[in-house]
Coordinates of C-alpha atoms in Angstrom, one line a residue:
M1 CA 66.2 88.8 96.8
K2 CA 68.0 87.2 99.7
P3 CA 71.7 87.9 100.0
T4 CA 74.3 85.2 99.6
G5 CA 76.7 84.3 102.4
T6 CA 74.2 85.3 105.1
D7 CA 75.4 85.1 108.7
P8 CA 74.1 81.9 110.3
R9 CA 73.2 83.7 113.4
I10 CA 70.9 86.0 111.5
L11 CA 69.3 83.0 109.7
S12 CA 68.7 81.4 113.1
I13 CA 67.0 84.5 114.6
A14 CA 64.9 84.9 111.4
A15 CA 63.8 81.3 111.6
E16 CA 62.9 81.6 115.3
V17 CA 60.9 84.8 114.7
A18 CA 59.0 83.1 111.9
K19 CA 58.1 80.0 114.0
S20 CA 57.6 81.5 117.5
P21 CA 54.4 83.0 118.8
E22 CA 53.9 86.8 118.8
Q23 CA 54.6 87.3 122.5
N24 CA 58.1 85.7 122.2
V25 CA 59.2 87.8 119.2
P26 CA 60.6 90.8 121.2
V27 CA 62.8 88.6 123.4
I28 CA 64.1 86.8 120.3
L29 CA 64.9 90.1 118.6
L30 CA 67.0 91.1 121.6
K31 CA 69.7 88.6 120.4
L32 CA 70.5 91.0 117.6
K33 CA 72.0 93.4 120.1
E34 CA 74.7 90.9 121.1
I35 CA 75.6 90.3 117.4
I36 CA 75.9 94.1 116.7
N37 CA 77.9 94.8 119.9
N38 CA 80.4 92.0 119.2
T39 CA 81.1 93.3 115.7
P40 CA 83.7 96.1 115.2
L41 CA 82.1 99.5 114.6
G42 CA 82.5 100.7 111.1
S43 CA 83.7 97.4 109.7
S44 CA 82.5 95.8 106.4
E45 CA 81.3 92.8 108.5
L46 CA 78.9 95.1 110.5
K47 CA 77.6 96.6 107.2
K48 CA 76.9 93.1 105.9
I49 CA 75.1 92.1 109.1
K50 CA 72.9 95.1 108.8
Q51 CA 72.0 94.3 105.2
D52 CA 71.2 90.7 106.3
I53 CA 68.9 92.0 109.1
Y54 CA 67.1 94.3 106.7
C55 CA 66.7 91.7 104.0
Y56 CA 65.2 89.2 106.4
D57 CA 62.7 91.9 107.6
L58 CA 64.0 91.8 111.2
I59 CA 64.0 95.7 111.2
Q60 CA 60.4 95.7 110.2
Y61 CA 59.6 93.2 113.1
C62 CA 61.3 95.6 115.5
L63 CA 59.2 98.4 114.2
L64 CA 56.0 96.4 114.6
V65 CA 56.9 95.4 118.2
L66 CA 57.6 99.1 119.1
S67 CA 54.2 100.1 117.7
Q68 CA 52.4 97.7 120.0
D69 CA 51.0 98.3 123.4
C70 CA 53.9 98.4 125.9
S71 CA 52.0 96.4 128.5
R72 CA 51.7 93.4 126.2
I73 CA 55.5 93.2 125.5
Q74 CA 57.4 90.7 127.5
G75 CA 60.1 92.6 129.6
G76 CA 58.3 95.9 129.5
W77 CA 60.3 99.1 129.0
T78 CA 63.6 97.2 129.3
T79 CA 62.9 95.3 126.2
I80 CA 61.5 98.3 124.4
S81 CA 64.5 100.5 125.2
Q82 CA 66.9 97.8 123.9
L83 CA 64.8 97.4 120.8
T84 CA 65.0 101.1 120.1
Q85 CA 68.8 100.9 120.3
I86 CA 68.9 97.9 118.0
L87 CA 66.6 99.7 115.5
S88 CA 68.6 102.9 115.4
H89 CA 71.9 101.1 115.1
C90 CA 70.6 98.9 112.2
C91 CA 69.2 101.8 110.3
V92 CA 72.4 104.0 110.5
G93 CA 74.9 102.9 107.9
L94 CA 72.6 100.6 106.1
E95 CA 72.6 100.4 102.3
P96 CA 69.0 99.2 101.4
G97 CA 69.9 98.6 97.7
E98 CA 66.8 98.1 95.5
D99 CA 64.3 99.0 98.3
A100 CA 65.9 102.4 98.9
E101 CA 62.7 104.4 98.2
E102 CA 60.6 102.4 100.7
F103 CA 63.4 102.5 103.3
Y104 CA 63.9 106.3 103.2
N105 CA 60.3 107.4 102.6
E106 CA 58.4 105.0 104.8
L107 CA 60.6 103.0 107.3
L108 CA 62.8 105.8 108.6
P109 CA 60.0 108.4 109.2
S110 CA 57.9 105.6 110.9
A111 CA 60.8 104.7 113.2
A112 CA 61.3 108.4 114.2
E113 CA 57.6 108.8 114.9
N114 CA 57.5 105.6 117.0
F115 CA 60.5 106.9 119.0
L116 CA 58.6 110.1 119.7
V117 CA 55.5 108.2 120.7
L118 CA 57.5 106.0 123.1
G119 CA 59.0 109.1 124.6
R120 CA 55.5 110.6 125.3
Q121 CA 54.4 107.3 126.9
L122 CA 57.5 107.3 129.1
Q123 CA 56.9 110.9 129.9
T124 CA 53.3 110.1 131.1
C125 CA 54.5 107.1 133.1
F126 CA 57.3 109.1 134.7
I127 CA 54.8 111.8 135.7
N128 CA 52.3 109.3 137.1
A129 CA 55.0 107.2 139.0
A130 CA 55.0 107.6 142.7
K131 CA 58.2 105.8 143.8
A132 CA 61.6 107.4 143.3
E133 CA 63.2 104.2 142.1
E134 CA 60.5 103.8 139.5
K135 CA 61.0 107.4 138.4
D136 CA 64.8 106.9 138.0
E137 CA 64.2 103.7 136.0
L138 CA 61.7 105.4 133.7
L139 CA 64.0 108.4 133.3
H140 CA 66.8 106.0 132.3
F141 CA 64.6 104.4 129.7
F142 CA 63.6 107.8 128.4
Q143 CA 67.2 108.9 128.0
I144 CA 67.9 105.6 126.1
V145 CA 64.9 106.3 123.7
T146 CA 66.1 110.0 123.1
D147 CA 69.6 108.8 122.6
S148 CA 68.4 106.3 120.0
L149 CA 66.4 109.0 118.3
F150 CA 69.4 111.3 118.2
W151 CA 71.6 108.4 116.8
L152 CA 68.9 107.8 114.1
V153 CA 68.6 111.5 113.2
G154 CA 72.4 111.9 113.2
G155 CA 72.8 109.1 110.6
H156 CA 69.9 110.4 108.5
V157 CA 69.7 114.2 108.7
E158 CA 66.7 114.3 106.4
L159 CA 64.6 113.2 109.4
I160 CA 65.3 116.4 111.4
Q161 CA 62.5 118.2 109.6
N162 CA 60.1 115.4 110.4
V163 CA 61.1 115.3 114.1
L164 CA 60.8 119.1 114.5
Q165 CA 57.4 119.3 112.9
S166 CA 56.0 116.4 114.9
D167 CA 53.3 117.2 117.5
H168 CA 54.7 114.5 119.7
F169 CA 58.0 116.3 119.9
L170 CA 56.2 119.6 120.7
H171 CA 54.4 117.8 123.6
L172 CA 57.7 116.5 124.9
L173 CA 59.1 120.0 124.8
Q174 CA 56.1 121.5 126.7
T175 CA 56.6 119.3 129.8
D176 CA 57.0 121.0 133.1
N177 CA 59.2 118.3 134.6
V178 CA 62.8 119.5 135.0
Q179 CA 64.5 116.2 134.2
I180 CA 62.4 115.4 131.1
G181 CA 62.6 119.0 129.9
S182 CA 66.4 119.2 130.3
T183 CA 66.8 115.9 128.3
V184 CA 64.5 117.2 125.5
L185 CA 66.3 120.5 125.3
M186 CA 69.7 118.8 125.2
M187 CA 68.5 116.5 122.4
L188 CA 67.2 119.5 120.5
Q189 CA 70.4 121.4 120.9
N190 CA 72.4 118.3 119.7
I191 CA 70.1 117.9 116.7
L192 CA 70.5 121.6 115.7
Q193 CA 74.3 121.3 116.0
I194 CA 74.2 118.5 113.4
N195 CA 72.2 120.5 110.9
S196 CA 70.5 123.7 111.9
G197 CA 69.4 124.5 108.3
D198 CA 66.4 122.3 108.6
L199 CA 65.1 124.6 111.3
L200 CA 64.1 127.2 108.7
R201 CA 62.4 124.6 106.4
I202 CA 59.8 123.6 108.9
R203 CA 56.4 125.3 109.0
G204 CA 56.2 128.7 110.5
K205 CA 53.7 127.7 113.2
A206 CA 56.0 124.9 114.4
L207 CA 59.0 127.2 114.4
H208 CA 57.1 129.8 116.5
S209 CA 55.9 127.1 118.8
I210 CA 59.5 125.9 119.5
L211 CA 60.7 129.5 120.0
D212 CA 57.8 130.2 122.4
E213 CA 58.4 127.1 124.4
V214 CA 62.2 127.7 124.7
I215 CA 61.7 131.3 125.8
F216 CA 58.9 130.3 128.2
K217 CA 61.2 127.8 129.9
L218 CA 63.9 130.4 130.1
F219 CA 61.8 132.8 132.2
S220 CA 59.2 130.5 133.9
T221 CA 61.4 127.9 135.6
S222 CA 63.8 128.4 138.5
S223 CA 65.9 125.4 137.6
P224 CA 69.4 126.5 136.5
V225 CA 69.7 123.4 134.3
I226 CA 66.6 124.3 132.3
R227 CA 67.5 127.9 132.1
S228 CA 71.1 127.1 131.0
S229 CA 69.9 124.7 128.3
A230 CA 67.2 127.1 127.0
T231 CA 69.7 130.0 126.9
K232 CA 72.3 128.0 125.0
L233 CA 69.6 126.7 122.6
L234 CA 68.3 130.2 121.9
L235 CA 71.8 131.5 121.4
L236 CA 72.5 128.7 119.0
M237 CA 69.4 129.4 117.0
A238 CA 70.0 133.1 116.8
E239 CA 73.7 132.8 115.8
S240 CA 73.0 130.1 113.2
H241 CA 70.2 131.9 111.3
Q242 CA 69.8 135.7 110.8
E243 CA 66.1 135.2 110.0
I244 CA 65.5 133.9 113.5
L245 CA 67.5 136.8 115.0
I246 CA 65.5 139.3 113.0
L247 CA 62.3 137.6 114.1
L248 CA 63.3 137.9 117.8
R249 CA 64.3 141.5 117.2
Q250 CA 61.3 142.8 115.2
S251 CA 58.4 140.5 115.9
A252 CA 55.7 141.9 118.2
C253 CA 55.4 138.5 119.9
Y254 CA 58.9 138.9 121.3
K255 CA 58.8 142.6 122.1
G256 CA 60.7 143.3 125.3
L257 CA 62.8 140.1 125.1
R258 CA 66.1 141.9 125.3
R259 CA 65.0 143.9 128.4
L260 CA 63.9 140.7 130.2
L261 CA 67.1 139.0 129.4
S262 CA 69.2 141.9 130.7
K263 CA 67.3 141.6 134.0
Q264 CA 68.4 138.0 134.5
E265 CA 71.0 137.1 137.1
T266 CA 74.6 137.6 135.9
G267 CA 76.3 135.3 138.4
T268 CA 75.0 132.1 137.0
E269 CA 76.9 129.5 135.0
F270 CA 75.3 130.6 131.8
S271 CA 75.8 134.3 132.3
K272 CA 78.4 134.3 129.4
E273 CA 75.9 132.9 127.0
L274 CA 73.2 135.3 128.3
R275 CA 75.4 138.3 127.7
R276 CA 76.1 137.1 124.1
L277 CA 72.4 136.7 123.5
V278 CA 71.6 140.2 124.9
S279 CA 74.4 141.7 122.7
L280 CA 72.9 140.0 119.6
L281 CA 69.5 141.5 120.3
S282 CA 70.9 145.0 120.8
P283 CA 70.2 147.7 118.1
T284 CA 73.9 148.0 117.1
V285 CA 74.2 144.3 116.5
Y286 CA 70.9 144.3 114.6
Q287 CA 72.3 147.1 112.4
E288 CA 75.4 145.1 111.8
V289 CA 73.3 142.1 110.9
E290 CA 71.3 144.2 108.5
E291 CA 74.5 145.6 106.9
Q292 CA 75.8 142.1 106.7
K293 CA 72.6 140.9 105.1
L294 CA 72.8 143.8 102.5
H295 CA 76.4 142.9 101.9
Q296 CA 75.5 139.3 101.2
A297 CA 72.7 140.4 98.9
A298 CA 75.2 142.6 97.0
C299 CA 77.6 139.7 96.7
L300 CA 74.8 137.5 95.4
I301 CA 73.8 140.1 92.8
Q302 CA 77.5 140.5 91.8
A303 CA 77.8 136.7 91.5
Y304 CA 74.8 136.5 89.3
W305 CA 76.0 139.4 87.1
K306 CA 79.5 138.0 86.8
G307 CA 78.1 134.6 86.0
F308 CA 75.9 136.2 83.2
Q309 CA 78.9 138.0 81.8
T310 CA 81.0 134.8 81.8
R311 CA 78.3 132.8 80.1
K312 CA 77.9 135.5 77.5
R313 CA 81.7 135.5 76.8
L314 CA 81.7 131.7 76.6
K315 CA 78.8 131.8 74.0
K316 CA 80.8 134.3 71.9
L317 CA 84.1 132.3 72.1
P318 CA 83.3 128.7 71.1
S319 CA 86.4 128.7 69.0
A320 CA 88.6 129.5 72.0
V321 CA 87.2 126.5 73.8
I322 CA 87.8 124.3 70.8
A323 CA 91.3 125.6 70.5
L324 CA 91.9 124.9 74.2
Q325 CA 90.6 121.4 73.8
R326 CA 92.7 120.8 70.7
S327 CA 95.8 122.1 72.5
F328 CA 95.1 120.0 75.5
R329 CA 94.5 116.9 73.5
S330 CA 97.6 117.4 71.4
K331 CA 99.6 118.0 74.5
R332 CA 98.1 114.8 76.1
I333 CA 98.9 112.8 72.9
K334 CA 102.5 114.1 72.9
M335 CA 102.8 113.2 76.6
L336 CA 101.5 109.7 75.8
L337 CA 103.8 109.3 72.9
E338 CA 106.7 110.5 75.0
I339 CA 105.8 108.0 77.7
N340 CA 105.5 105.2 75.1
R341 CA 108.8 106.2 73.6
K342 CA 110.6 106.1 76.9
K343 CA 108.9 102.8 77.7
E344 CA 110.1 101.4 74.3
E345 CA 113.6 102.7 74.9
E346 CA 113.7 101.1 78.3
D347 CA 112.4 97.8 76.8
L348 CA 115.1 98.0 74.1
R349 CA 117.8 98.7 76.6
L350 CA 116.7 95.7 78.7
R351 CA 116.6 93.5 75.6
L352 CA 120.1 94.6 74.5
Q353 CA 121.4 94.0 78.0
L354 CA 119.8 90.6 78.1
Q355 CA 121.3 89.8 74.6
R356 CA 124.8 90.9 75.8
Q357 CA 124.5 88.7 78.9
R358 CA 123.4 85.8 76.8
A359 CA 126.2 86.4 74.3
M360 CA 128.8 86.6 77.1
R361 CA 127.4 83.5 78.7
L362 CA 127.5 81.7 75.4
S363 CA 131.1 82.9 74.8
R364 CA 132.2 81.6 78.1
E365 CA 130.5 78.3 77.6
L366 CA 132.2 78.1 74.1
R367 CA 135.6 78.9 75.6
L368 CA 135.1 76.2 78.3
S369 CA 134.1 73.6 75.7
M370 CA 137.1 74.6 73.5
L371 CA 139.4 74.2 76.5
E372 CA 138.0 70.8 77.1
I373 CA 138.7 69.8 73.5
V374 CA 142.1 71.4 73.0
H375 CA 145.2 69.4 74.1
P376 CA 146.8 70.7 77.3
G377 CA 150.0 71.5 75.4
Q378 CA 148.0 73.7 72.9
V379 CA 146.1 75.7 75.5
E380 CA 148.6 78.6 75.5
K381 CA 148.6 78.7 71.8
H382 CA 144.8 78.6 71.7
N383 CA 144.6 81.4 74.3
R384 CA 147.0 83.5 72.3
E385 CA 145.0 83.0 69.1
M386 CA 141.8 83.9 71.0
E387 CA 143.4 87.1 72.3
E388 CA 144.5 88.0 68.8
K389 CA 141.0 87.5 67.5
S390 CA 139.6 89.5 70.4
A391 CA 142.1 92.3 69.7
L392 CA 141.1 92.3 66.0
I393 CA 137.4 92.5 66.9
I394 CA 138.0 95.3 69.3
Q395 CA 140.1 97.2 66.7
K396 CA 137.5 96.6 64.1
H397 CA 134.7 98.0 66.3
W398 CA 136.9 100.9 67.4
R399 CA 137.8 101.8 63.8
G400 CA 134.2 101.5 62.7
Y401 CA 133.2 103.8 65.6
R402 CA 136.0 106.3 64.7
E403 CA 135.0 106.3 61.0
R404 CA 131.4 106.8 61.8
K405 CA 132.3 109.6 64.1
N406 CA 134.5 111.2 61.4
F407 CA 131.7 110.7 58.9
R408 CA 129.2 112.4 61.1
Q409 CA 131.6 115.3 61.5
Q410 CA 132.3 115.5 57.8
R411 CA 128.7 115.1 56.8
Q412 CA 128.3 118.8 56.1
S413 CA 131.4 119.0 53.9
L414 CA 130.3 115.8 52.1
T415 CA 126.9 117.3 51.5
E416 CA 128.5 120.4 50.1
Y417 CA 130.7 118.3 47.9
K418 CA 127.7 116.3 46.5
A419 CA 125.9 119.6 45.9
A420 CA 128.9 121.0 44.0
V421 CA 129.1 117.8 41.9
T422 CA 125.4 118.1 41.1
L423 CA 125.8 121.7 40.1
Q424 CA 128.8 120.9 37.9
R425 CA 127.0 118.1 36.2
A426 CA 124.0 120.3 35.5
A427 CA 126.4 123.1 34.2
L428 CA 128.2 120.6 31.9
K429 CA 124.9 119.3 30.5
F430 CA 123.8 122.8 29.9
L431 CA 127.1 123.7 28.1
A432 CA 126.9 120.5 26.0
K433 CA 123.4 121.4 24.9
C434 CA 124.5 124.9 24.0
R435 CA 127.4 123.5 21.9
K436 CA 125.1 121.1 20.1
K437 CA 122.7 123.9 19.2
K438 CA 125.6 126.0 18.0
K439 CA 126.7 123.2 15.7
L440 CA 123.2 122.6 14.3
F441 CA 122.8 126.3 13.4
A442 CA 126.4 126.9 12.1
P443 CA 126.9 127.7 8.2
W444 CA 127.9 125.0 5.8
R445 CA 131.7 124.7 5.5
G446 CA 132.0 122.4 2.6
L447 CA 133.0 118.7 2.2
Q448 CA 136.1 117.2 3.5
E449 CA 138.8 117.0 0.9
L450 CA 139.7 113.6 -0.6
T451 CA 143.1 112.1 -0.2
D452 CA 145.1 111.0 -3.3
A453 CA 144.6 107.3 -2.5
R454 CA 140.9 107.8 -2.1
R455 CA 140.7 109.7 -5.3
V456 CA 142.6 107.1 -7.3
E457 CA 140.4 104.3 -5.8
L458 CA 137.2 106.1 -6.8
K459 CA 138.5 106.8 -10.3
Q460 CA 139.4 103.2 -10.7
Q461 CA 135.9 102.1 -9.7
V462 CA 134.4 104.6 -12.1
D463 CA 136.5 103.4 -15.0
D464 CA 135.7 99.8 -14.3
Y465 CA 132.0 100.5 -14.2
V466 CA 132.2 102.5 -17.5
R467 CA 134.0 99.6 -19.2
R468 CA 131.3 97.2 -18.0
H469 CA 128.5 99.6 -19.1
L470 CA 129.6 101.2 -22.4
V471 CA 126.0 101.7 -23.4
C472 CA 125.4 104.1 -20.5
R473 CA 128.6 106.1 -20.9
L474 CA 126.9 108.9 -22.8
L475 CA 124.1 109.2 -20.2
F476 CA 126.6 109.2 -17.4
L477 CA 128.7 112.0 -18.9
S478 CA 125.7 114.1 -19.6
F479 CA 124.4 113.7 -16.1
T480 CA 127.8 114.5 -14.6
L481 CA 128.2 117.7 -16.7
S482 CA 124.7 118.9 -15.7
F483 CA 125.3 118.1 -12.1
L484 CA 128.6 120.0 -12.1
Q485 CA 127.0 123.0 -13.8
N486 CA 124.2 123.1 -11.2
S487 CA 126.6 122.7 -8.3
Q488 CA 128.7 125.5 -9.7
N489 CA 125.8 127.8 -10.0
E490 CA 124.6 127.0 -6.4
R491 CA 128.1 127.1 -4.8
P492 CA 130.1 129.8 -6.5
F493 CA 132.4 130.0 -3.5
C494 CA 133.7 126.4 -4.0
N495 CA 137.1 126.0 -5.6
K496 CA 138.2 123.7 -8.5
Q497 CA 139.4 121.0 -6.2
T498 CA 136.1 121.0 -4.4
N499 CA 134.3 120.6 -7.7
T500 CA 136.5 117.7 -8.7
T501 CA 135.8 116.0 -5.3
I502 CA 132.0 116.4 -5.9
Q503 CA 132.3 115.0 -9.4
M504 CA 134.1 111.9 -8.1
E505 CA 131.6 111.4 -5.3
M506 CA 128.7 111.7 -7.7
K507 CA 130.2 109.2 -10.1
Y508 CA 130.8 106.7 -7.3
K509 CA 127.2 107.1 -6.1
Y510 CA 125.9 106.7 -9.6
I511 CA 128.0 103.6 -10.2
N512 CA 126.8 102.0 -7.0
S513 CA 123.2 102.8 -7.8

């Protein structure tokens, strides 16, 4: 998928590459160098340009050109060295997107291998060259290629293992030329300074070959540059990895290495590094290294044991984790509620302030309109009335505030008063119930005595009824007598007056019935 917003310069170069013959492609690709150099390093524009170059397969074209025969390329080693710079700069910092697997697994290892092949070809041409100017030019091209390889490896450290295991790199390291050898040793030292951990991940045979070649250069050459580079490289490898130090100390292949190093000249520029290397290979240092190794092993065992114990406790305490989560969530909810509450209070305060400003503005506009309506002679009177109204409003608010304040202060006493009233009400209801029960279960105290007027009235009603019902007189008298006898038998404690009252009541009831 082609990217949108592609740089027109990239489009022009891609079109020229597609239309031009094969021999002109390398020269066209050199235009990419000007575009890359004119773009600020590390900018998003440069990243976009690299993505466009990759999407239009210009990086693949560079790789194909570098894999061709050097004699067929227009411009020779000048064009090749510039193409290696373009290829390394385009690959570093590039985000391939959907084609990431192809980019990292095929394109990058192929580019590193091509750089090593070009280095071997330049090495061969340099050795076979007869003129000094030609040698200097080829050496310059070789340094450009190695710098491009180092730039590529520095941007993609996963290529270090591929480079160190390559047979082409070992052939470059085995050269007898001082200038080529020093360049390769310097490149190896820089690579190991980036990431020396990949040195232990290469095959054992390749590691022994690199160590053998470095030690051979240290003792076989008389060039101080080679010896200094070899010493620094060997010291870096020994200090970075204890396994290499133990190999140099115990392996039969390197027996007597410390004795040979101690016989080297001490007045050279690398004498300091040489003494450090000799001290590392001494038995005391080796013993310290062994102790340090044992200490690290003990620390590793302790770490695994502590991790096991911690995992065991965590399995036994799931409720504690749940409680911690619950506590954390509740605390977070409280914090969010507090933040929301403060935010609402702030919004309310701003709204109230805005309302007050609007009310004040409205009041002022009303006052101005009233002043326009009122007669000039009545302005003072109107102002006085407004002041009185304002004073009354202020007094009203002040009294309301004072009463509310007093009410809040007297709230406790008012609550106690209400509680006392409630208790009194309950007690009175209870006493009323008690009195009602007492009256219900109290003994009979007799009927209320009749007054003389009531007695005369009842007697008159009885006489009138008797006169109207002469036939029933006998029945009435017999009923009355029997009733009085019964009542006398049932209530012996009643007096004569009470019996008379009963007789009159019964007569009245009988007459009414």
